[in-house]
C-alpha cells in the first residue's frame, strides 16, 4: 500500500453457483400418482423430520416432496454451555429459507430451486392429470406464497 493513500471501499457482487438440494419424499413417481404435494418446512427444521407429519397422507396415490432449505445452521453455537464437550454429531442442525441478509437474492434462489423441483416433478408425472398441492409451515408459508406469485413455473392455483 502506498503511504498517504486510502484503499477504496470494498464492494460486492453476486455469483450464481450450482447447489445440490436435499429433498425428502414419501411415495414415488409413477402413473399411480393422483396428487403431488410439495411441502416446505419452517425455520430451523429439516426436511426428513418435517415430512414425518405427512405420513397419514401417504396412501399410495400421493407423491409427497419436502425440499430442504439451502441454508443449514447449528441451532446453538458450538461453544454454548450445553454444547461444551458434545460431539459435533449431537449438535442440532436446522435449515432456513432466508434471512434478512441479502433477502431478495435468497428469495430469487428459493424460486429457482422450487421451479427446478416442479420441472423435476413434471418430467415424472403428468401434471395435467395430477393435482399439485403446495403447503408451507411457518417460514415455508412465505416461501411458497412468494413462489406461487413470482415463480416462473410455480403453481397457479
PDB file of C-alpha atoms in Angstrom:
ATOM      1  CA  UNK A   1       0.000   0.000   0.000  1.00  0.00           C
ATOM      2  CA  UNK A   2       1.258   3.428  -0.807  1.00  0.00           C
ATOM      3  CA  UNK A   3       1.723   5.764   2.124  1.00  0.00           C
ATOM      4  CA  UNK A   4      -0.828   8.535   2.305  1.00  0.00           C
ATOM      5  CA  UNK A   5      -3.324   6.733   0.072  1.00  0.00           C
ATOM      6  CA  UNK A   6      -6.504   5.160   1.316  1.00  0.00           C
ATOM      7  CA  UNK A   7      -7.812   1.991  -0.215  1.00  0.00           C
ATOM      8  CA  UNK A   8     -11.185   2.042  -1.932  1.00  0.00           C
ATOM      9  CA  UNK A   9     -14.198   0.798  -0.004  1.00  0.00           C
ATOM     10  CA  UNK A  10     -14.911  -2.903  -0.509  1.00  0.00           C
ATOM     11  CA  UNK A  11     -17.677  -3.816  -2.894  1.00  0.00           C
ATOM     12  CA  UNK A  12     -19.748  -6.917  -3.537  1.00  0.00           C
ATOM     13  CA  UNK A  13     -21.212  -8.805  -6.445  1.00  0.00           C
ATOM     14  CA  UNK A  14     -23.324 -11.924  -6.802  1.00  0.00           C
ATOM     15  CA  UNK A  15     -22.066 -15.072  -8.496  1.00  0.00           C
ATOM     16  CA  UNK A  16     -24.635 -17.762  -9.308  1.00  0.00           C
ATOM     17  CA  UNK A  17     -23.361 -21.210  -8.342  1.00  0.00           C
ATOM     18  CA  UNK A  18     -24.691 -24.717  -8.610  1.00  0.00           C
ATOM     19  CA  UNK A  19     -26.041 -26.267  -5.400  1.00  0.00           C
ATOM     20  CA  UNK A  20     -27.216 -29.775  -4.677  1.00  0.00           C
ATOM     21  CA  UNK A  21     -30.500 -29.738  -2.789  1.00  0.00           C
ATOM     22  CA  UNK A  22     -31.835 -32.411  -0.473  1.00  0.00           C
ATOM     23  CA  UNK A  23     -35.458 -33.490  -0.927  1.00  0.00           C
ATOM     24  CA  UNK A  24     -37.246 -35.849   1.465  1.00  0.00           C
ATOM     25  CA  UNK A  25     -40.072 -37.853  -0.088  1.00  0.00           C
ATOM     26  CA  UNK A  26     -42.918 -40.165   0.771  1.00  0.00           C
ATOM     27  CA  UNK A  27     -44.132 -42.310  -2.080  1.00  0.00           C
ATOM     28  CA  UNK A  28     -42.642 -42.156  -5.529  1.00  0.00           C
ATOM     29  CA  UNK A  29     -43.435 -41.008  -9.043  1.00  0.00           C
ATOM     30  CA  UNK A  30     -45.466 -43.120 -11.402  1.00  0.00           C
ATOM     31  CA  UNK A  31     -48.802 -43.492 -13.184  1.00  0.00           C
ATOM     32  CA  UNK A  32     -50.493 -44.291  -9.854  1.00  0.00           C
ATOM     33  CA  UNK A  33     -49.910 -40.747  -8.556  1.00  0.00           C
ATOM     34  CA  UNK A  34     -53.081 -38.647  -8.339  1.00  0.00           C
ATOM     35  CA  UNK A  35     -51.638 -35.876  -6.152  1.00  0.00           C
ATOM     36  CA  UNK A  36     -48.179 -34.378  -5.783  1.00  0.00           C
ATOM     37  CA  UNK A  37     -47.555 -32.443  -2.599  1.00  0.00           C
ATOM     38  CA  UNK A  38     -44.656 -30.015  -2.273  1.00  0.00           C
ATOM     39  CA  UNK A  39     -44.349 -29.248   1.427  1.00  0.00           C
ATOM     40  CA  UNK A  40     -41.944 -26.584   2.694  1.00  0.00           C
ATOM     41  CA  UNK A  41     -40.776 -26.733   6.290  1.00  0.00           C
ATOM     42  CA  UNK A  42     -40.453 -23.895   8.743  1.00  0.00           C
ATOM     43  CA  UNK A  43     -37.439 -22.067  10.113  1.00  0.00           C
ATOM     44  CA  UNK A  44     -34.904 -24.325  11.764  1.00  0.00           C
ATOM     45  CA  UNK A  45     -36.424 -27.594  10.587  1.00  0.00           C
ATOM     46  CA  UNK A  46     -35.012 -30.285   8.314  1.00  0.00           C
ATOM     47  CA  UNK A  47     -36.991 -31.917   5.506  1.00  0.00           C
ATOM     48  CA  UNK A  48     -36.531 -35.507   6.707  1.00  0.00           C
ATOM     49  CA  UNK A  49     -38.053 -34.668  10.084  1.00  0.00           C
ATOM     50  CA  UNK A  50     -40.766 -32.397   8.685  1.00  0.00           C
ATOM     51  CA  UNK A  51     -42.080 -34.949   6.193  1.00  0.00           C
ATOM     52  CA  UNK A  52     -42.926 -37.369   9.013  1.00  0.00           C
ATOM     53  CA  UNK A  53     -46.013 -35.229   9.684  1.00  0.00           C
ATOM     54  CA  UNK A  54     -47.383 -36.230   6.279  1.00  0.00           C
ATOM     55  CA  UNK A  55     -47.254 -39.994   6.870  1.00  0.00           C
ATOM     56  CA  UNK A  56     -51.068 -40.261   7.246  1.00  0.00           C
ATOM     57  CA  UNK A  57     -51.460 -38.893   3.692  1.00  0.00           C
ATOM     58  CA  UNK A  58     -49.118 -41.495   2.197  1.00  0.00           C
ATOM     59  CA  UNK A  59     -51.806 -43.824   0.817  1.00  0.00           C
ATOM     60  CA  UNK A  60     -50.061 -44.814  -2.419  1.00  0.00           C
ATOM     61  CA  UNK A  61     -51.789 -42.183  -4.569  1.00  0.00           C
ATOM     62  CA  UNK A  62     -49.660 -39.260  -3.381  1.00  0.00           C
ATOM     63  CA  UNK A  63     -46.054 -38.337  -4.003  1.00  0.00           C
ATOM     64  CA  UNK A  64     -45.049 -36.022  -1.178  1.00  0.00           C
ATOM     65  CA  UNK A  65     -41.870 -33.992  -1.588  1.00  0.00           C
ATOM     66  CA  UNK A  66     -40.258 -31.879   1.115  1.00  0.00           C
ATOM     67  CA  UNK A  67     -37.493 -29.698  -0.286  1.00  0.00           C
ATOM     68  CA  UNK A  68     -34.981 -28.700   2.361  1.00  0.00           C
ATOM     69  CA  UNK A  69     -33.991 -25.046   2.553  1.00  0.00           C
ATOM     70  CA  UNK A  70     -30.442 -24.498   1.361  1.00  0.00           C
ATOM     71  CA  UNK A  71     -29.102 -22.588   4.368  1.00  0.00           C
ATOM     72  CA  UNK A  72     -28.287 -25.052   7.145  1.00  0.00           C
ATOM     73  CA  UNK A  73     -27.027 -23.950  10.535  1.00  0.00           C
ATOM     74  CA  UNK A  74     -26.389 -25.161  14.084  1.00  0.00           C
ATOM     75  CA  UNK A  75     -29.241 -24.145  16.395  1.00  0.00           C
ATOM     76  CA  UNK A  76     -26.801 -23.317  19.151  1.00  0.00           C
ATOM     77  CA  UNK A  77     -23.300 -22.008  18.824  1.00  0.00           C
ATOM     78  CA  UNK A  78     -20.720 -24.777  19.286  1.00  0.00           C
ATOM     79  CA  UNK A  79     -19.268 -23.055  22.351  1.00  0.00           C
ATOM     80  CA  UNK A  80     -22.626 -22.656  24.140  1.00  0.00           C
ATOM     81  CA  UNK A  81     -22.652 -24.189  27.612  1.00  0.00           C
ATOM     82  CA  UNK A  82     -24.874 -27.122  26.648  1.00  0.00           C
ATOM     83  CA  UNK A  83     -22.555 -27.990  23.740  1.00  0.00           C
ATOM     84  CA  UNK A  84     -19.227 -27.844  25.541  1.00  0.00           C
ATOM     85  CA  UNK A  85     -17.700 -31.265  25.124  1.00  0.00           C
ATOM     86  CA  UNK A  86     -20.579 -32.547  22.982  1.00  0.00           C
ATOM     87  CA  UNK A  87     -19.509 -34.285  19.781  1.00  0.00           C
ATOM     88  CA  UNK A  88     -20.457 -32.385  16.617  1.00  0.00           C
ATOM     89  CA  UNK A  89     -22.902 -35.140  15.622  1.00  0.00           C
ATOM     90  CA  UNK A  90     -25.057 -34.258  18.652  1.00  0.00           C
ATOM     91  CA  UNK A  91     -25.429 -30.579  17.774  1.00  0.00           C
ATOM     92  CA  UNK A  92     -28.907 -29.869  16.435  1.00  0.00           C
ATOM     93  CA  UNK A  93     -28.955 -28.679  12.826  1.00  0.00           C
ATOM     94  CA  UNK A  94     -31.747 -26.757  11.127  1.00  0.00           C
ATOM     95  CA  UNK A  95     -32.307 -25.009   7.818  1.00  0.00           C
ATOM     96  CA  UNK A  96     -33.718 -21.646   6.789  1.00  0.00           C
ATOM     97  CA  UNK A  97     -35.243 -20.452   3.543  1.00  0.00           C
ATOM     98  CA  UNK A  98     -33.895 -16.948   4.014  1.00  0.00           C
ATOM     99  CA  UNK A  99     -32.783 -14.286   6.466  1.00  0.00           C
ATOM    100  CA  UNK A 100     -32.785 -10.521   6.173  1.00  0.00           C
ATOM    101  CA  UNK A 101     -29.206 -10.647   4.814  1.00  0.00           C
ATOM    102  CA  UNK A 102     -29.301 -10.403   1.014  1.00  0.00           C
ATOM    103  CA  UNK A 103     -33.009 -11.179   1.241  1.00  0.00           C
ATOM    104  CA  UNK A 104     -34.049 -10.546  -2.370  1.00  0.00           C
ATOM    105  CA  UNK A 105     -31.286 -12.796  -3.733  1.00  0.00           C
ATOM    106  CA  UNK A 106     -32.275 -15.540  -1.271  1.00  0.00           C
ATOM    107  CA  UNK A 107     -35.909 -15.243  -2.409  1.00  0.00           C
ATOM    108  CA  UNK A 108     -34.881 -15.498  -6.065  1.00  0.00           C
ATOM    109  CA  UNK A 109     -32.719 -18.551  -5.273  1.00  0.00           C
ATOM    110  CA  UNK A 110     -35.647 -20.217  -3.477  1.00  0.00           C
ATOM    111  CA  UNK A 111     -37.866 -19.588  -6.520  1.00  0.00           C
ATOM    112  CA  UNK A 112     -35.274 -21.086  -8.864  1.00  0.00           C
ATOM    113  CA  UNK A 113     -34.995 -24.095  -6.533  1.00  0.00           C
ATOM    114  CA  UNK A 114     -38.764 -24.645  -6.432  1.00  0.00           C
ATOM    115  CA  UNK A 115     -39.070 -24.063 -10.189  1.00  0.00           C
ATOM    116  CA  UNK A 116     -36.437 -26.755 -10.709  1.00  0.00           C
ATOM    117  CA  UNK A 117     -38.274 -29.136  -8.382  1.00  0.00           C
ATOM    118  CA  UNK A 118     -41.550 -28.539 -10.226  1.00  0.00           C
ATOM    119  CA  UNK A 119     -39.858 -29.326 -13.558  1.00  0.00           C
ATOM    120  CA  UNK A 120     -38.419 -32.492 -11.979  1.00  0.00           C
ATOM    121  CA  UNK A 121     -41.954 -33.483 -10.965  1.00  0.00           C
ATOM    122  CA  UNK A 122     -43.389 -32.625 -14.406  1.00  0.00           C
ATOM    123  CA  UNK A 123     -40.803 -34.909 -16.016  1.00  0.00           C
ATOM    124  CA  UNK A 124     -42.068 -37.819 -13.889  1.00  0.00           C
ATOM    125  CA  UNK A 125     -45.832 -37.395 -13.618  1.00  0.00           C
ATOM    126  CA  UNK A 126     -48.496 -35.907 -15.859  1.00  0.00           C
ATOM    127  CA  UNK A 127     -49.315 -32.646 -14.098  1.00  0.00           C
ATOM    128  CA  UNK A 128     -52.323 -32.221 -16.390  1.00  0.00           C
ATOM    129  CA  UNK A 129     -53.897 -35.289 -14.783  1.00  0.00           C
ATOM    130  CA  UNK A 130     -52.388 -34.836 -11.323  1.00  0.00           C
ATOM    131  CA  UNK A 131     -53.398 -32.401  -8.611  1.00  0.00           C
ATOM    132  CA  UNK A 132     -50.475 -30.301  -7.336  1.00  0.00           C
ATOM    133  CA  UNK A 133     -50.754 -29.246  -3.699  1.00  0.00           C
ATOM    134  CA  UNK A 134     -48.273 -26.755  -2.260  1.00  0.00           C
ATOM    135  CA  UNK A 135     -48.049 -26.471   1.519  1.00  0.00           C
ATOM    136  CA  UNK A 136     -45.901 -24.356   3.767  1.00  0.00           C
ATOM    137  CA  UNK A 137     -45.383 -24.237   7.505  1.00  0.00           C
ATOM    138  CA  UNK A 138     -44.029 -21.165   9.310  1.00  0.00           C
ATOM    139  CA  UNK A 139     -41.235 -19.757   7.119  1.00  0.00           C
ATOM    140  CA  UNK A 140     -42.326 -22.203   4.424  1.00  0.00           C
ATOM    141  CA  UNK A 141     -45.645 -20.325   4.128  1.00  0.00           C
ATOM    142  CA  UNK A 142     -43.959 -17.125   2.975  1.00  0.00           C
ATOM    143  CA  UNK A 143     -41.665 -19.130   0.710  1.00  0.00           C
ATOM    144  CA  UNK A 144     -44.463 -20.919  -1.148  1.00  0.00           C
ATOM    145  CA  UNK A 145     -46.680 -17.817  -1.165  1.00  0.00           C
ATOM    146  CA  UNK A 146     -43.987 -15.782  -2.876  1.00  0.00           C
ATOM    147  CA  UNK A 147     -43.226 -18.647  -5.247  1.00  0.00           C
ATOM    148  CA  UNK A 148     -46.853 -19.041  -6.294  1.00  0.00           C
ATOM    149  CA  UNK A 149     -46.938 -15.329  -7.040  1.00  0.00           C
ATOM    150  CA  UNK A 150     -43.483 -14.844  -8.627  1.00  0.00           C
ATOM    151  CA  UNK A 151     -42.001 -18.210  -9.613  1.00  0.00           C
ATOM    152  CA  UNK A 152     -41.570 -18.849 -13.325  1.00  0.00           C
ATOM    153  CA  UNK A 153     -43.201 -22.281 -13.294  1.00  0.00           C
ATOM    154  CA  UNK A 154     -44.962 -22.034  -9.955  1.00  0.00           C
ATOM    155  CA  UNK A 155     -48.392 -23.471  -9.351  1.00  0.00           C
ATOM    156  CA  UNK A 156     -51.220 -21.225 -10.448  1.00  0.00           C
ATOM    157  CA  UNK A 157     -53.983 -22.391  -8.168  1.00  0.00           C
TER     158      UNK A 157
END
